[in-house]
XYZ file of C-alpha atoms in Angstrom:
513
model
C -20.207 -249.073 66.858
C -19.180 -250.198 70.627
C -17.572 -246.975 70.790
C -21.369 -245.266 70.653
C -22.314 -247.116 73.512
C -24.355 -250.564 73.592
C -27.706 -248.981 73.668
C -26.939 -246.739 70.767
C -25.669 -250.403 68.670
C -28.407 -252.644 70.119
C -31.065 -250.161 68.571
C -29.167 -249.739 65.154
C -29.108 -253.885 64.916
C -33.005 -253.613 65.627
C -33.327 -251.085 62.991
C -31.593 -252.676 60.658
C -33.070 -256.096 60.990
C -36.508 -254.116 60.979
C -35.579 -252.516 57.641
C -34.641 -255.615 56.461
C -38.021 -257.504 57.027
C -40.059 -254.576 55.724
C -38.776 -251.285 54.017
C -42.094 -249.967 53.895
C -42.052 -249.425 57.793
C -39.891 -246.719 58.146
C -39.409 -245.584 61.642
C -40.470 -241.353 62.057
C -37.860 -238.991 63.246
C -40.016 -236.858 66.041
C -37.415 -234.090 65.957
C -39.306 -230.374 66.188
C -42.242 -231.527 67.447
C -40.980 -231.443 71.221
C -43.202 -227.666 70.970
C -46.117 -227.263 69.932
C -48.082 -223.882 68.893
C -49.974 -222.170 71.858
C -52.940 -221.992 69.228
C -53.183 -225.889 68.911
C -55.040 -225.102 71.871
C -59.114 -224.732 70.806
C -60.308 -222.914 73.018
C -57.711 -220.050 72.675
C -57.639 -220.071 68.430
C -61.787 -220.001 69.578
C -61.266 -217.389 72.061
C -59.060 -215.051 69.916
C -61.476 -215.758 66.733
C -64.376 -214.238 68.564
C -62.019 -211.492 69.864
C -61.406 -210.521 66.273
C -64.820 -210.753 65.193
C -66.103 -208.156 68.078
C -63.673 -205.859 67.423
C -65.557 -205.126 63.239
C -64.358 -205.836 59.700
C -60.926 -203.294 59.957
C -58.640 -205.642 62.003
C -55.060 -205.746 62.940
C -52.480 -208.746 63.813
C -51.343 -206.302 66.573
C -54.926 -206.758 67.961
C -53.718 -210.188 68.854
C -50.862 -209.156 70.745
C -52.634 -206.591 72.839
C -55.623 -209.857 73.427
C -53.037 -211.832 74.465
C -50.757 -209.251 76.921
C -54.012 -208.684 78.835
C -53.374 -210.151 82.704
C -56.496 -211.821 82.661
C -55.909 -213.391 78.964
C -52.463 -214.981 80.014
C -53.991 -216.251 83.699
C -56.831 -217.936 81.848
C -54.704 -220.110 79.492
C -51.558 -220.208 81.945
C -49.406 -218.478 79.246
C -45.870 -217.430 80.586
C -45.381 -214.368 78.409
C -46.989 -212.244 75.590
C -46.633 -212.825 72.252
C -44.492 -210.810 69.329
C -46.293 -208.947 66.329
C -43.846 -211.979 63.814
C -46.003 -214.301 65.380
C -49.486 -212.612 65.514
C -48.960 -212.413 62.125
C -48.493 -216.316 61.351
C -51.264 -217.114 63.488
C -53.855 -214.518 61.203
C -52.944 -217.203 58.645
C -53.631 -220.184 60.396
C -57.055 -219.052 61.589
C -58.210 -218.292 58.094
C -57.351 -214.804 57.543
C -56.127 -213.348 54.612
C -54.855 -209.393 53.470
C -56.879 -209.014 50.634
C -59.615 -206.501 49.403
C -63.232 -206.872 50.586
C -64.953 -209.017 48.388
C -68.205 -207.490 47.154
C -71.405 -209.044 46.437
C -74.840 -207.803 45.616
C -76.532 -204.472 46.465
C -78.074 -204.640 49.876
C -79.207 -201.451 50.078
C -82.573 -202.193 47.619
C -82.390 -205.747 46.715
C -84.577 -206.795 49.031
C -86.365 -203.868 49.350
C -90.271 -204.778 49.148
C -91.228 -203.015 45.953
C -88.754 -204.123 44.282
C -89.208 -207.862 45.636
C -92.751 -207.399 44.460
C -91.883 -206.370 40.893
C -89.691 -209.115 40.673
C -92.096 -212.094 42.118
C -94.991 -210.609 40.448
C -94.228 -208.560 37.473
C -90.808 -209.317 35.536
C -90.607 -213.317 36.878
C -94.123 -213.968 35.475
C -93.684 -211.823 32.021
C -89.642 -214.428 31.816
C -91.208 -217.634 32.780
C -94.076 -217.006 29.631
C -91.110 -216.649 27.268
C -88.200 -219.513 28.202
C -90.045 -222.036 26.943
C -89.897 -220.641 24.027
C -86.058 -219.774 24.121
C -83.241 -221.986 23.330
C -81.408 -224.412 25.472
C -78.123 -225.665 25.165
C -75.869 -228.724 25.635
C -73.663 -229.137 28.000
C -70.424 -227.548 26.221
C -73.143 -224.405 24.896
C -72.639 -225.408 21.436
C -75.661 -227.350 20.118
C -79.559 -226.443 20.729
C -81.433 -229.022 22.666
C -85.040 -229.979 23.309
C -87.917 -230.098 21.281
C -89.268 -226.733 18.660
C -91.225 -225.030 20.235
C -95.372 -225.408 18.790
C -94.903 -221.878 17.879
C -91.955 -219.354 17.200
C -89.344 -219.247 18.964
C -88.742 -216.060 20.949
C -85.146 -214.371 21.267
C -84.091 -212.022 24.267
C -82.191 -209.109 23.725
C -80.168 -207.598 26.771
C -79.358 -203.976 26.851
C -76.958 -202.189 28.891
C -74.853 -199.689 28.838
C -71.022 -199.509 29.795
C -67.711 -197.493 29.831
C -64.195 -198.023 29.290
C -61.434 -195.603 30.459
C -58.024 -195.008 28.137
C -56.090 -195.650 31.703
C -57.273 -199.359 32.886
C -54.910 -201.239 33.374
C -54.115 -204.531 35.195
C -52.759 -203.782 39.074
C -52.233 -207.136 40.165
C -49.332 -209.171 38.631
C -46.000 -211.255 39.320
C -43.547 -208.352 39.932
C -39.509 -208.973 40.663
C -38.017 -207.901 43.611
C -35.703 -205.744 41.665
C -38.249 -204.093 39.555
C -38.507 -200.229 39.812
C -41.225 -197.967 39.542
C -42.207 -196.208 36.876
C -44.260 -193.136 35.811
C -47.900 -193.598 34.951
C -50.639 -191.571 33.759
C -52.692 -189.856 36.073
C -55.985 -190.647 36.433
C -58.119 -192.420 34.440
C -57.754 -190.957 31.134
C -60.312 -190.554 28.076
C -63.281 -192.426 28.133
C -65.584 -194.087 25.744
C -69.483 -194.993 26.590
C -71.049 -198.241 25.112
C -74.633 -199.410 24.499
C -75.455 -202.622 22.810
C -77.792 -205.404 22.782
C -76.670 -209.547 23.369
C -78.580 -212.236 22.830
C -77.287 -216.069 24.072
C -78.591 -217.186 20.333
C -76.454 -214.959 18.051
C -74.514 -212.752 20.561
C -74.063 -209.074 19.524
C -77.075 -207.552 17.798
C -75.742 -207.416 14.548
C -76.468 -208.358 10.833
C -75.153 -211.614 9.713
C -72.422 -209.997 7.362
C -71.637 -207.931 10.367
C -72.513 -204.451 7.854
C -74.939 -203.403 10.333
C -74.840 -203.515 13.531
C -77.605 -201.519 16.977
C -73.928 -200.969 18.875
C -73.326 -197.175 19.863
C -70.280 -195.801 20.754
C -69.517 -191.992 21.896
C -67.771 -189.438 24.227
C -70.203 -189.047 27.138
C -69.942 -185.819 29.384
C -70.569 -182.619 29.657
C -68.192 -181.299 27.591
C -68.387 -183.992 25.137
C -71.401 -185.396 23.255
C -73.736 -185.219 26.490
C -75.049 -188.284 28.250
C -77.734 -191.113 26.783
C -81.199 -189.411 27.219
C -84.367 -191.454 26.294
C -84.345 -189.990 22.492
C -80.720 -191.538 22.057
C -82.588 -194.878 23.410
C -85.532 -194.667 21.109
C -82.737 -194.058 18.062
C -80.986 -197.291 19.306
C -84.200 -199.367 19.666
C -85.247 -198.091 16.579
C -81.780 -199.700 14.376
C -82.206 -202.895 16.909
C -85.860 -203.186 15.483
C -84.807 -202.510 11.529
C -81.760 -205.142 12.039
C -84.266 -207.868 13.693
C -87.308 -207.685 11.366
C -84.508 -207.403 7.922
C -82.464 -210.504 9.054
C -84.460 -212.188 12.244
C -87.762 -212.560 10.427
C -88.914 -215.745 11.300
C -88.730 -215.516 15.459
C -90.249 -213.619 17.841
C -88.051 -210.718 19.703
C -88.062 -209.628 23.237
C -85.945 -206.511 24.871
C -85.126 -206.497 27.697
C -83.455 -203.126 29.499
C -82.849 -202.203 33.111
C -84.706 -200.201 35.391
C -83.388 -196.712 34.884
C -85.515 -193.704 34.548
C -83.545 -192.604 31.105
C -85.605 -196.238 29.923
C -88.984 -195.013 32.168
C -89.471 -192.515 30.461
C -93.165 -191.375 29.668
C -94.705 -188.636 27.348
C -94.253 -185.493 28.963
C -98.379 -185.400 29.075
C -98.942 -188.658 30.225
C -101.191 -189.193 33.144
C -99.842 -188.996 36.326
C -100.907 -188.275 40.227
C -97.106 -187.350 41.187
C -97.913 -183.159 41.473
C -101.316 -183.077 40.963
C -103.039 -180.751 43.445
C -105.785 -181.813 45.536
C -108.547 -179.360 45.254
C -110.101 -177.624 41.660
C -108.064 -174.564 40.246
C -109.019 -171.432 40.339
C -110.624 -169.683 37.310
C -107.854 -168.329 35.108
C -105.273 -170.353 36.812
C -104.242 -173.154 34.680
C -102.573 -176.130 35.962
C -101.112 -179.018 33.241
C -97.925 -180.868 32.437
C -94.260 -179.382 31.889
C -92.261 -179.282 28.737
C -89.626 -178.253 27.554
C -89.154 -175.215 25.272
C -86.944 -175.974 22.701
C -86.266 -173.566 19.900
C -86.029 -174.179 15.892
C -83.131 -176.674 15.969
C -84.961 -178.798 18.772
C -82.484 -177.675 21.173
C -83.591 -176.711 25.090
C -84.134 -173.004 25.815
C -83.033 -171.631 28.734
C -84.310 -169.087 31.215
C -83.004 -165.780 31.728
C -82.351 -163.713 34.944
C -83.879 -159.799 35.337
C -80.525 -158.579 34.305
C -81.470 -161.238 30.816
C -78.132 -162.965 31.344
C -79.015 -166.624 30.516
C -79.536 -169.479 33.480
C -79.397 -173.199 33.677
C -82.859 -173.289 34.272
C -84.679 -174.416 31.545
C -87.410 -172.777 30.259
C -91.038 -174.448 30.387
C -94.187 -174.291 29.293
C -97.589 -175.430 30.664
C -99.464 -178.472 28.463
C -103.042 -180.059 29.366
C -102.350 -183.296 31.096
C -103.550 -186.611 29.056
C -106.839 -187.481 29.629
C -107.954 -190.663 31.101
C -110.661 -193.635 31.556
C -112.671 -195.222 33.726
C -112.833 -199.006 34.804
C -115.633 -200.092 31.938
C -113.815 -198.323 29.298
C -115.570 -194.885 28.886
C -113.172 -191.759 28.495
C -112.718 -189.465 31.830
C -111.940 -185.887 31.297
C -109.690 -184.594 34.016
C -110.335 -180.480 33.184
C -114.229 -179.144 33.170
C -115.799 -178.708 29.572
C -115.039 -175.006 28.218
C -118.925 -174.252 28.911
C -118.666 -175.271 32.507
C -121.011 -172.573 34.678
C -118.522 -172.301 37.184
C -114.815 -173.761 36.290
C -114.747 -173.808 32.311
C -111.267 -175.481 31.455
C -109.950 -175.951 34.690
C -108.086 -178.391 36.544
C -110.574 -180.787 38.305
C -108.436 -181.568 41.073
C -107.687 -185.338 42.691
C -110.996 -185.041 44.623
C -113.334 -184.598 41.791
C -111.451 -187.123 39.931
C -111.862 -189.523 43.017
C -115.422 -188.860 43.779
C -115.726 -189.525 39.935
C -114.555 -193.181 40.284
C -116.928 -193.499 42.984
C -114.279 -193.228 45.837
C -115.955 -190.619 47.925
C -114.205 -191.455 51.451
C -110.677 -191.636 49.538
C -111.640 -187.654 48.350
C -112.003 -186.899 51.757
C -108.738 -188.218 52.810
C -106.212 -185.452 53.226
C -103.503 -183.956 50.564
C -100.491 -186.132 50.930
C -98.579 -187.907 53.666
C -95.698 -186.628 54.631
C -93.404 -186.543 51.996
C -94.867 -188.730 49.938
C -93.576 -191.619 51.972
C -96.686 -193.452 52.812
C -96.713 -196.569 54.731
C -95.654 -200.000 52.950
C -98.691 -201.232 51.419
C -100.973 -198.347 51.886
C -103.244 -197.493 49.178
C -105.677 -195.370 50.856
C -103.711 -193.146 52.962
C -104.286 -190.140 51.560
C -105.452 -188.586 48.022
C -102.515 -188.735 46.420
C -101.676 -192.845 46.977
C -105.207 -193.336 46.351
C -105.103 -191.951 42.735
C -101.557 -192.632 42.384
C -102.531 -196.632 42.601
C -105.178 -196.713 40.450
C -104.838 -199.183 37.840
C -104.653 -196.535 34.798
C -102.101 -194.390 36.638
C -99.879 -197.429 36.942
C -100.209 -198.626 33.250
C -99.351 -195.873 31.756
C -96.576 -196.967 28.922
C -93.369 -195.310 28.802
C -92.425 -193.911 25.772
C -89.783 -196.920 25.144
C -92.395 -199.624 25.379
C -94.867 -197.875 23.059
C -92.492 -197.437 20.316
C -91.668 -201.151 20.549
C -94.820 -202.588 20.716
C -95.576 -200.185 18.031
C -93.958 -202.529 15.726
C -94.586 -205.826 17.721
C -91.783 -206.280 19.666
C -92.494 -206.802 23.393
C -90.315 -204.697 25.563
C -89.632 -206.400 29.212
C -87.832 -204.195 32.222
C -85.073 -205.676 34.818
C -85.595 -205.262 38.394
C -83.755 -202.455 39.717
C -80.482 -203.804 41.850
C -80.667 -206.960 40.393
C -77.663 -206.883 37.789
C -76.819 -210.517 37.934
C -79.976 -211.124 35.806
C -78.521 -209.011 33.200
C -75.610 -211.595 31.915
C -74.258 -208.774 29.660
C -72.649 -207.631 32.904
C -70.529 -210.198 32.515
C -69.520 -209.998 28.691
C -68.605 -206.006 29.453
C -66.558 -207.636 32.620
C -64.840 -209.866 30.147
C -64.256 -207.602 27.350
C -62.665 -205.312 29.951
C -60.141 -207.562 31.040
C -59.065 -207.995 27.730
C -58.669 -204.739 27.137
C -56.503 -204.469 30.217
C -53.947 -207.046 27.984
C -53.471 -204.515 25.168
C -50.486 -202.114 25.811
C -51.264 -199.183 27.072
C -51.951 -196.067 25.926
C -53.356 -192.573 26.335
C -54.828 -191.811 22.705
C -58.342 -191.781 22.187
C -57.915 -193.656 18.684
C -56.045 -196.727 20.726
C -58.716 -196.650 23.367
C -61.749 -196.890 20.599
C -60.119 -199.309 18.637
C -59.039 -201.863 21.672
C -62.653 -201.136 22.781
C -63.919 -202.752 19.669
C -61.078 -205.498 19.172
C -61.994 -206.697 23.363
C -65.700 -207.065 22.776
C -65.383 -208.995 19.620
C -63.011 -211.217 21.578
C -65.907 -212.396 23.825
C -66.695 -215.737 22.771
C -70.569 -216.954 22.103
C -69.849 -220.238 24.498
C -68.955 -217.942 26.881
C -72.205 -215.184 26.358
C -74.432 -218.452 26.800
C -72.891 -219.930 29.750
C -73.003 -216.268 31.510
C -76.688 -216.525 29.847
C -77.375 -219.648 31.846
C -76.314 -218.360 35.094
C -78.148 -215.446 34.945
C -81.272 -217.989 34.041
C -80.312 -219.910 37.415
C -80.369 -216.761 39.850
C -84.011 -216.164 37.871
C -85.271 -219.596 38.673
C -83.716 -219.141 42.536
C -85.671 -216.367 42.871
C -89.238 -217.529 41.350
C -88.757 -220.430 43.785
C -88.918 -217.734 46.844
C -84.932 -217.663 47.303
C -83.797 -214.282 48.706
C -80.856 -212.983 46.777
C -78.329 -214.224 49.603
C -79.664 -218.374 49.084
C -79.757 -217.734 45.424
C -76.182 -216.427 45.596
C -75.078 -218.991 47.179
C -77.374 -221.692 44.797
C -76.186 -220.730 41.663
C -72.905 -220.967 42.946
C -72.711 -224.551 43.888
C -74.704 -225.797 41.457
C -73.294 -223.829 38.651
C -73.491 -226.630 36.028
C -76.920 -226.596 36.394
C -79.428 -224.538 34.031
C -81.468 -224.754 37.225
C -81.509 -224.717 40.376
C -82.390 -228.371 41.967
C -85.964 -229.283 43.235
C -84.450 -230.918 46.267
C -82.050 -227.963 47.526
C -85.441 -225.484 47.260
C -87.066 -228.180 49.433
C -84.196 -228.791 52.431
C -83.945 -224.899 51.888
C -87.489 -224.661 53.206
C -86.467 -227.042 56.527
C -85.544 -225.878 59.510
C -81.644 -225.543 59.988
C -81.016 -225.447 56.564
């Protein structure tokens, strides 16, 4: 040791004596931390984060180098030289950046749009909170019903939605080896199959209890194939929904719930409505009504043909009286003159008579249309159209889905459009598609149909009810006055809740919340 020098032995006798007394206190070695990074500094990591936030969402690490290179950049924070792109790249990590694909959220473009807000508060939100009590809840693990019976039946909800799978989906993202090669793949994504079923949280999959019968439909959809899902393929499904419920479901009430696309809309192709009406009473001999479809003897559409009689894709149509209405206290009000009319037998009254008929002279007077159609938010009595068109019989009319349920007593209950995440089948159709991803591939249309049915039976009930539940938590964030950016964010810290906390919709109401 006295060959090191005394200072070097007089500090390994310290040590040693030190260790002796306590080897817990172990002295730190400070070599590599002579440097430090130049974004330890705060106000340059703050400088360059605001930089990168300026510049929009498509950013590059060479953005920091070029930032930093600037004269005025390096005289500000006394840096001696620029930076390389190795080390831009390090520091993108550090201040929280990650290369990664944008992560998606809800539709912006009509979620918060106000007529759909206003169905929501005031028309579907109402019609749910009437109904949970009477649903079931669930324990903790979704196994076990909880709560008190209900003083009368209890009501199940029935979610339909429709969904399709592709022959070609396949899982992208994996643990690959260095050395792996790549390998030829199908192009495109293959044959596809189209889904529509019906989920409850109670029983899951609308099916009989042997599983003989079941309101699932499966086909080719496109033009070339068996079509698309028009309202009369609906009506067929809601029709073997119905027959499976009041066989095996007898003794509770049903409720079905579908979103708000106009296939699901749909009225009678007579039923009343202001959308084309014309302002002003037709002309004698000109006859103005509904449109329908000609179809010929196998109920198929006919179409039009051209003066040379080569068929079109224009379908043909035909001209049908328009439903009659009523007024407020209930008695019927014709909307074509009686055939003995002096003047106008059998024609079209026109939205002005049928105005000045409800008593709303000064709305008769107003003029055709706006613009468009694309009246002020709010308006009601901007012009003829608007005024008739909000008139509380023009509004109830019933589509034809909703009359052929309630036709048989089962209430029929639309989503609000843009608002999937209230529709928790959304999630079983994302988690039967990942498991379909896990069966090897292939390009036949017999393996696609027959994964497609193995994945969805592979969704568990515990895990239908807890997507149930979290749908039930965005509903209950919303009927508290949550936009659908707070309720995202709700439901996702208090996911083990059924619903969302009293006191978070409180602070949420503070200021600086």
């Amino acid at each position: 040791m006295t060959s090191r020098g005394e200072n070097v032995t007089f500090h390994d006798k310290k040590w040693t004596q030190a260790f002796l007394g306590n080897r817990e206190d172990l002295p730190h070695n400070l070599y590599g931390t002579w440097n430090v990074s130049m974004l330890d500094d705060e106000d340059l990591a703050q400088t360059i984060h605001l930089h990168l936030q300026s510049l929009g969402p498509y950013i590059r690490a060479q953005d920091i180098v070029d930032f930093i290179k600037l004269p005025e950049t390096l005289a500000q924070f006394k840096l001696k030289k620029p930076i390389s792109l190795a080390t831009a790249q390090r520091w993108m990590k550090k201040i929280g950046y990650r290369w990664t694909t944008t992560p998606t959220g809800q539709y912006v473009d009509g979620h918060e749009r106000p007529d759909v807000v206003n169905y929501c508060q005031n028309i579907f939100l109402p019609s749910w909170m009437s109904i949970e009590e009477r649903t079931r809840k669930w324990t903790a693990d979704f196994v076990d019903e909880v709560g008190e019976q209900p003083h009368n039946r209890r009501t199940v909800v029935w979610f339909h939605d429709e969904s399709t799978f592709y022959a070609n989906d396949r899982r992208k993202l994996r643990w690959v080896h260095k050395d792996e090669k790549a390998v030829p793949r199908a192009k495109g994504e293959g044959a596809s199959l189209m889904v529509s079923d019906l989920i409850s949280a109670d029983y899951g999959w609308l099916r009989s209890p042997d599983k003989t019968k079941e309101a699932r439909v499966i086909f080719k959809a496109g033009i070339n194939c068996e079509g698309y899902f028009t309202n009369e393929d609906i009506l067929k499904q809601a029709t073997t929904a119905m027959d499976i419920l009041a066989e095996y479901y007898p003794h509770e009430d049903h409720k079905l719930v579908f979103d708000n696309a106009s296939t699901h809309l749909m009225r009678s192709g007579t039923a009343l409505s202001a959308r084309h009406m014309p302002k002003n009473t037709k002309a004698v001999g000109e006859f103005w009504g509904a449109d329908l479809p000609v179809l010929d003897n196998d109920g198929k559409q006919v179409y039009q043909r051209d003066k040379s009689g080569k068929l079109t894709r224009k379908p043909l149509k035909r001209k049908v009286p328009m439903d009659d209405t009523r007024f407020k206290d209930g008695s019927p009000q014709k909307l074509y003159f009686a055939d003995d009319h002096p003047t106008h037998p059998r024609c079209f009254k026109g939205m002005a008579v049928l105005l000045a008929e409800r008593g709303l002279v000064k709305e008769s007077k107003l003029r055709y249309e706006c613009p468009g159609f694309k009246c002020k938010p709010g308006a009601t009595s901007c012009c003829c159209r608007r005024a008739l068109y909000t008139q509380p019989d023009f509004v109830a009319v019933e589509s034809l889905l909703e009359a052929h349920c309630q036709s048989r007593n089962f209430g029929v209950l639309f989503l609000p459009k843009f608002h999937c995440e209230l529709n928790f089948i959304e999630q079983c159709w994302g988690s039967a598609k990942r498991k379909y991803r896990e069966f090897p591939a292939s390009s036949k249309e017999a393996d696609l149909g027959k994964n497609l049915i193995s994945s969805l039976g592979m969704v568990s009930l515990v895990s239908m009810r807890k997507y149930a539940c979290r749908a039930q938590r965005f509903m209950h964030a919303y009927h508290e006055g949550l936009n659908g950016k707070d309720a995202a964010w709700a439901c996702k810290k208090y996911r083990g809740h059924r619903v969302i906390p009293s006191f978070l919709l409180a602070n949420l109401d503070k200021p600086n919340a």
